[in-house]
PDB file of C-alpha atoms in Angstrom:
ATOM      1  CA  MET A   1     112.112  17.277 -71.793  1.00  0.00           C
ATOM      2  CA  LYS A   2     109.771  14.845 -73.586  1.00  0.00           C
ATOM      3  CA  ILE A   3     108.525  13.555 -70.242  1.00  0.00           C
ATOM      4  CA  LYS A   4     107.664  17.082 -69.048  1.00  0.00           C
ATOM      5  CA  ILE A   5     105.743  17.808 -72.242  1.00  0.00           C
ATOM      6  CA  GLY A   6     104.045  14.410 -72.005  1.00  0.00           C
ATOM      7  CA  SER A   7     102.997  15.124 -68.409  1.00  0.00           C
ATOM      8  CA  ILE A   8     101.580  18.504 -69.359  1.00  0.00           C
ATOM      9  CA  LEU A   9      99.703  17.030 -72.332  1.00  0.00           C
ATOM     10  CA  LEU A  10      98.319  14.249 -70.130  1.00  0.00           C
ATOM     11  CA  LEU A  11      97.113  16.833 -67.616  1.00  0.00           C
ATOM     12  CA  ILE A  12      95.407  18.847 -70.365  1.00  0.00           C
ATOM     13  CA  VAL A  13      93.732  15.759 -71.865  1.00  0.00           C
ATOM     14  CA  MET A  14      92.485  14.515 -68.481  1.00  0.00           C
ATOM     15  CA  THR A  15      91.143  17.932 -67.489  1.00  0.00           C
ATOM     16  CA  THR A  16      89.383  18.322 -70.845  1.00  0.00           C
ATOM     17  CA  ALA A  17      87.835  14.868 -70.471  1.00  0.00           C
ATOM     18  CA  LEU A  18      86.511  15.856 -67.066  1.00  0.00           C
ATOM     19  CA  PHE A  19      85.031  19.118 -68.376  1.00  0.00           C
ATOM     20  CA  THR A  20      82.929  17.292 -70.958  1.00  0.00           C
ATOM     21  CA  GLY A  21      81.245  14.914 -68.542  1.00  0.00           C
ATOM     22  CA  CYS A  22      80.876  16.850 -65.336  1.00  0.00           C
ATOM     23  CA  SER A  23      77.495  18.444 -65.754  1.00  0.00           C
ATOM     24  CA  GLY A  24      75.589  15.513 -64.313  1.00  0.00           C
ATOM     25  CA  LYS A  25      73.655  12.740 -65.990  1.00  0.00           C
ATOM     26  CA  GLU A  26      70.271  13.379 -64.383  1.00  0.00           C
ATOM     27  CA  THR A  27      67.606  15.096 -66.438  1.00  0.00           C
ATOM     28  CA  LEU A  28      64.521  17.120 -65.684  1.00  0.00           C
ATOM     29  CA  SER A  29      61.228  15.450 -66.613  1.00  0.00           C
ATOM     30  CA  VAL A  30      57.595  16.554 -66.606  1.00  0.00           C
ATOM     31  CA  GLN A  31      54.357  14.606 -66.557  1.00  0.00           C
ATOM     32  CA  LEU A  32      50.915  16.155 -67.114  1.00  0.00           C
ATOM     33  CA  LEU A  33      47.862  14.327 -65.759  1.00  0.00           C
ATOM     34  CA  LYS A  34      44.170  15.041 -66.275  1.00  0.00           C
ATOM     35  CA  GLY A  35      41.865  13.268 -63.862  1.00  0.00           C
ATOM     36  CA  GLY A  36      44.617  10.768 -63.055  1.00  0.00           C
ATOM     37  CA  GLU A  37      45.185   9.937 -66.738  1.00  0.00           C
ATOM     38  CA  VAL A  38      48.598  10.702 -68.222  1.00  0.00           C
ATOM     39  CA  LEU A  39      48.325  13.269 -71.032  1.00  0.00           C
ATOM     40  CA  MET A  40      52.008  13.853 -71.639  1.00  0.00           C
ATOM     41  CA  ILE A  41      55.459  12.798 -70.464  1.00  0.00           C
ATOM     42  CA  ALA A  42      58.549  14.701 -71.528  1.00  0.00           C
ATOM     43  CA  SER A  43      62.164  14.879 -70.482  1.00  0.00           C
ATOM     44  CA  GLU A  44      63.695  16.487 -73.531  1.00  0.00           C
ATOM     45  CA  ASP A  45      62.124  19.602 -75.006  1.00  0.00           C
ATOM     46  CA  ALA A  46      59.603  19.739 -72.141  1.00  0.00           C
ATOM     47  CA  GLU A  47      59.064  23.464 -72.654  1.00  0.00           C
ATOM     48  CA  THR A  48      57.856  23.031 -76.241  1.00  0.00           C
ATOM     49  CA  LYS A  49      55.690  20.023 -75.413  1.00  0.00           C
ATOM     50  CA  LEU A  50      53.983  21.765 -72.481  1.00  0.00           C
ATOM     51  CA  SER A  51      53.417  24.884 -74.599  1.00  0.00           C
ATOM     52  CA  THR A  52      51.318  22.901 -77.088  1.00  0.00           C
ATOM     53  CA  VAL A  53      48.935  21.202 -74.612  1.00  0.00           C
ATOM     54  CA  LYS A  54      45.309  22.256 -75.153  1.00  0.00           C
ATOM     55  CA  SER A  55      42.415  22.235 -72.707  1.00  0.00           C
ATOM     56  CA  GLU A  56      38.957  20.757 -73.412  1.00  0.00           C
ATOM     57  CA  ASN A  57      37.772  23.919 -75.168  1.00  0.00           C
ATOM     58  CA  GLY A  58      40.713  23.856 -77.600  1.00  0.00           C
ATOM     59  CA  ASN A  59      42.647  26.755 -76.089  1.00  0.00           C
ATOM     60  CA  LEU A  60      46.225  26.373 -74.923  1.00  0.00           C
ATOM     61  CA  LEU A  61      46.381  25.243 -71.304  1.00  0.00           C
ATOM     62  CA  PHE A  62      49.495  27.285 -70.553  1.00  0.00           C
ATOM     63  CA  LYS A  63      49.965  30.959 -71.349  1.00  0.00           C
ATOM     64  CA  SER A  64      53.684  30.783 -70.638  1.00  0.00           C
ATOM     65  CA  VAL A  65      56.116  27.915 -70.076  1.00  0.00           C
ATOM     66  CA  SER A  66      59.762  28.267 -69.128  1.00  0.00           C
ATOM     67  CA  VAL A  67      62.055  25.304 -68.453  1.00  0.00           C
ATOM     68  CA  SER A  68      65.736  26.037 -67.990  1.00  0.00           C
ATOM     69  CA  GLU A  69      68.754  23.945 -67.107  1.00  0.00           C
ATOM     70  CA  ASN A  70      72.015  25.685 -66.268  1.00  0.00           C
ATOM     71  CA  LYS A  71      74.731  23.062 -66.099  1.00  0.00           C
ATOM     72  CA  GLY A  72      78.250  23.926 -65.083  1.00  0.00           C
ATOM     73  CA  LEU A  73      81.384  22.169 -64.041  1.00  0.00           C
ATOM     74  CA  PHE A  74      80.756  22.463 -60.306  1.00  0.00           C
ATOM     75  CA  TYR A  75      77.101  23.509 -59.985  1.00  0.00           C
ATOM     76  CA  ASN A  76      73.793  22.832 -61.783  1.00  0.00           C
ATOM     77  CA  SER A  77      70.472  24.645 -61.443  1.00  0.00           C
ATOM     78  CA  TYR A  78      67.043  23.872 -62.861  1.00  0.00           C
ATOM     79  CA  THR A  79      63.984  26.127 -63.084  1.00  0.00           C
ATOM     80  CA  VAL A  80      60.406  25.438 -64.205  1.00  0.00           C
ATOM     81  CA  ASN A  81      57.834  28.231 -64.432  1.00  0.00           C
ATOM     82  CA  VAL A  82      54.353  27.836 -65.946  1.00  0.00           C
ATOM     83  CA  ILE A  83      51.424  30.250 -66.120  1.00  0.00           C
ATOM     84  CA  THR A  84      47.998  28.844 -66.982  1.00  0.00           C
ATOM     85  CA  ASN A  85      45.536  30.504 -69.331  1.00  0.00           C
ATOM     86  CA  ALA A  86      42.179  31.544 -67.926  1.00  0.00           C
ATOM     87  CA  ALA A  87      39.548  29.136 -69.282  1.00  0.00           C
ATOM     88  CA  GLU A  88      36.134  27.647 -68.596  1.00  0.00           C
ATOM     89  CA  ASP A  89      37.660  24.162 -68.391  1.00  0.00           C
ATOM     90  CA  THR A  90      36.546  22.451 -65.172  1.00  0.00           C
ATOM     91  CA  ALA A  91      38.847  19.435 -65.427  1.00  0.00           C
ATOM     92  CA  GLY A  92      41.518  19.004 -62.781  1.00  0.00           C
ATOM     93  CA  TYR A  93      45.093  18.785 -64.004  1.00  0.00           C
ATOM     94  CA  GLU A  94      48.275  17.804 -62.205  1.00  0.00           C
ATOM     95  CA  LEU A  95      51.760  18.705 -63.360  1.00  0.00           C
ATOM     96  CA  LEU A  96      54.505  16.515 -61.907  1.00  0.00           C
ATOM     97  CA  VAL A  97      58.038  17.840 -62.333  1.00  0.00           C
ATOM     98  CA  THR A  98      60.977  15.625 -61.386  1.00  0.00           C
ATOM     99  CA  MET A  99      64.111  17.699 -60.987  1.00  0.00           C
ATOM    100  CA  PRO A 100      67.716  16.640 -60.436  1.00  0.00           C
ATOM    101  CA  GLY A 101      69.343  17.785 -57.246  1.00  0.00           C
ATOM    102  CA  LYS A 102      67.618  19.218 -54.209  1.00  0.00           C
ATOM    103  CA  ILE A 103      64.363  21.161 -54.542  1.00  0.00           C
ATOM    104  CA  ALA A 104      65.173  24.612 -53.172  1.00  0.00           C
ATOM    105  CA  GLN A 105      62.003  26.612 -53.895  1.00  0.00           C
ATOM    106  CA  VAL A 106      58.408  25.825 -54.879  1.00  0.00           C
ATOM    107  CA  LYS A 107      55.594  28.263 -55.671  1.00  0.00           C
ATOM    108  CA  ASP A 108      52.009  26.950 -55.364  1.00  0.00           C
ATOM    109  CA  GLY A 109      52.997  23.292 -55.351  1.00  0.00           C
ATOM    110  CA  THR A 110      54.222  20.546 -53.042  1.00  0.00           C
ATOM    111  CA  ALA A 111      57.621  18.888 -53.059  1.00  0.00           C
ATOM    112  CA  ASP A 112      58.185  15.232 -52.222  1.00  0.00           C
ATOM    113  CA  GLY A 113      61.814  14.212 -52.608  1.00  0.00           C
ATOM    114  CA  ASN A 114      62.919  15.555 -55.968  1.00  0.00           C
ATOM    115  CA  THR A 115      59.398  15.651 -57.463  1.00  0.00           C
ATOM    116  CA  VAL A 116      57.168  18.727 -57.344  1.00  0.00           C
ATOM    117  CA  THR A 117      53.395  18.374 -57.808  1.00  0.00           C
ATOM    118  CA  PHE A 118      51.347  21.303 -59.060  1.00  0.00           C
ATOM    119  CA  LYS A 119      47.566  20.871 -58.777  1.00  0.00           C
ATOM    120  CA  ILE A 120      45.919  22.947 -61.500  1.00  0.00           C
ATOM    121  CA  GLU A 121      42.295  23.069 -60.387  1.00  0.00           C
ATOM    122  CA  ASN A 122      41.009  26.596 -60.893  1.00  0.00           C
ATOM    123  CA  LEU A 123      41.339  27.619 -64.531  1.00  0.00           C
ATOM    124  CA  LYS A 124      38.891  30.521 -64.186  1.00  0.00           C
ATOM    125  CA  GLN A 125      41.911  32.745 -63.611  1.00  0.00           C
ATOM    126  CA  GLU A 126      45.591  32.631 -64.498  1.00  0.00           C
ATOM    127  CA  SER A 127      47.783  30.767 -62.036  1.00  0.00           C
ATOM    128  CA  ASP A 128      51.562  30.896 -61.714  1.00  0.00           C
ATOM    129  CA  PHE A 129      53.512  27.786 -60.694  1.00  0.00           C
ATOM    130  CA  ALA A 130      57.283  27.583 -60.255  1.00  0.00           C
ATOM    131  CA  ALA A 131      60.019  25.307 -58.929  1.00  0.00           C
ATOM    132  CA  TYR A 132      63.789  25.633 -58.570  1.00  0.00           C
ATOM    133  CA  SER A 133      66.386  23.002 -57.741  1.00  0.00           C
ATOM    134  CA  ASP A 134      70.142  22.955 -57.582  1.00  0.00           C
ATOM    135  CA  SER A 135      72.927  20.449 -57.207  1.00  0.00           C
ATOM    136  CA  ASN A 136      76.645  20.525 -56.590  1.00  0.00           C
ATOM    137  CA  ASN A 137      79.067  18.363 -58.518  1.00  0.00           C
ATOM    138  CA  THR A 138      81.350  17.617 -55.557  1.00  0.00           C
ATOM    139  CA  SER A 139      82.579  14.390 -57.133  1.00  0.00           C
ATOM    140  CA  THR A 140      83.956  16.465 -60.005  1.00  0.00           C
ATOM    141  CA  VAL A 141      86.081  18.520 -57.630  1.00  0.00           C
ATOM    142  CA  VAL A 142      87.424  15.366 -55.974  1.00  0.00           C
ATOM    143  CA  ILE A 143      88.278  13.776 -59.341  1.00  0.00           C
ATOM    144  CA  ILE A 144      90.042  16.912 -60.588  1.00  0.00           C
ATOM    145  CA  LEU A 145      92.074  17.175 -57.378  1.00  0.00           C
ATOM    146  CA  CYS A 146      93.049  13.486 -57.603  1.00  0.00           C
ATOM    147  CA  VAL A 147      94.160  13.858 -61.219  1.00  0.00           C
ATOM    148  CA  LEU A 148      96.170  16.980 -60.403  1.00  0.00           C
ATOM    149  CA  ALA A 149      97.763  15.262 -57.395  1.00  0.00           C
ATOM    150  CA  ALA A 150      98.650  12.197 -59.485  1.00  0.00           C
ATOM    151  CA  VAL A 151     100.159  14.282 -62.282  1.00  0.00           C
ATOM    152  CA  GLY A 152     102.023  16.490 -59.796  1.00  0.00           C
ATOM    153  CA  GLY A 153     103.309  13.448 -57.913  1.00  0.00           C
ATOM    154  CA  GLY A 154     104.424  11.831 -61.153  1.00  0.00           C
ATOM    155  CA  PHE A 155     106.169  15.016 -62.222  1.00  0.00           C
ATOM    156  CA  ILE A 156     108.027  15.294 -58.887  1.00  0.00           C
ATOM    157  CA  PHE A 157     108.971  11.603 -59.031  1.00  0.00           C
ATOM    158  CA  ILE A 158     110.397  11.971 -62.541  1.00  0.00           C
ATOM    159  CA  MET A 159     112.323  15.132 -61.635  1.00  0.00           C
ATOM    160  CA  LYS A 160     113.871  13.506 -58.526  1.00  0.00           C
ATOM    161  CA  ARG A 161     114.743  10.412 -60.525  1.00  0.00           C
ATOM    162  CA  LYS A 162     116.566  12.498 -63.134  1.00  0.00           C
ATOM    163  CA  GLN A 163     118.492  14.383 -60.438  1.00  0.00           C
ATOM    164  CA  GLY A 164     119.475  11.247 -58.525  1.00  0.00           C
TER     165      GLY A 164
END
């Protein structure tokens, strides 16, 4: 009886350990350039940092910034959406967004690998830029199945050993 309880507890502990580390280790990062010069780099709290960037005239560069990461056990998705403020600023900006996974959709930008480049050149009017990427955690599924198979095999082995 102790072995059965031990096997069940081991299964619970292993599954819990997998749940805590399965959301992927890659992070989303942003880099804002002005005339080729780096103004800002952020990987954590990118939404707040982008929201505070000001243009040459002192107004906020972005009217709206949304950066979201939805991490799950089997699937992760990442979304970046920025809307520029209308301004008289004539400087050219570039927003580089490096996203984990595969870039699935881009609005008004170009994707190269897992990096999306948004060229912010016309600030006379508001512009909307967006990118979406997703990734599957297939290795998580394989690990969970291996652990379950090992625990199940061990349980069957112990039960046959007790009967024989």
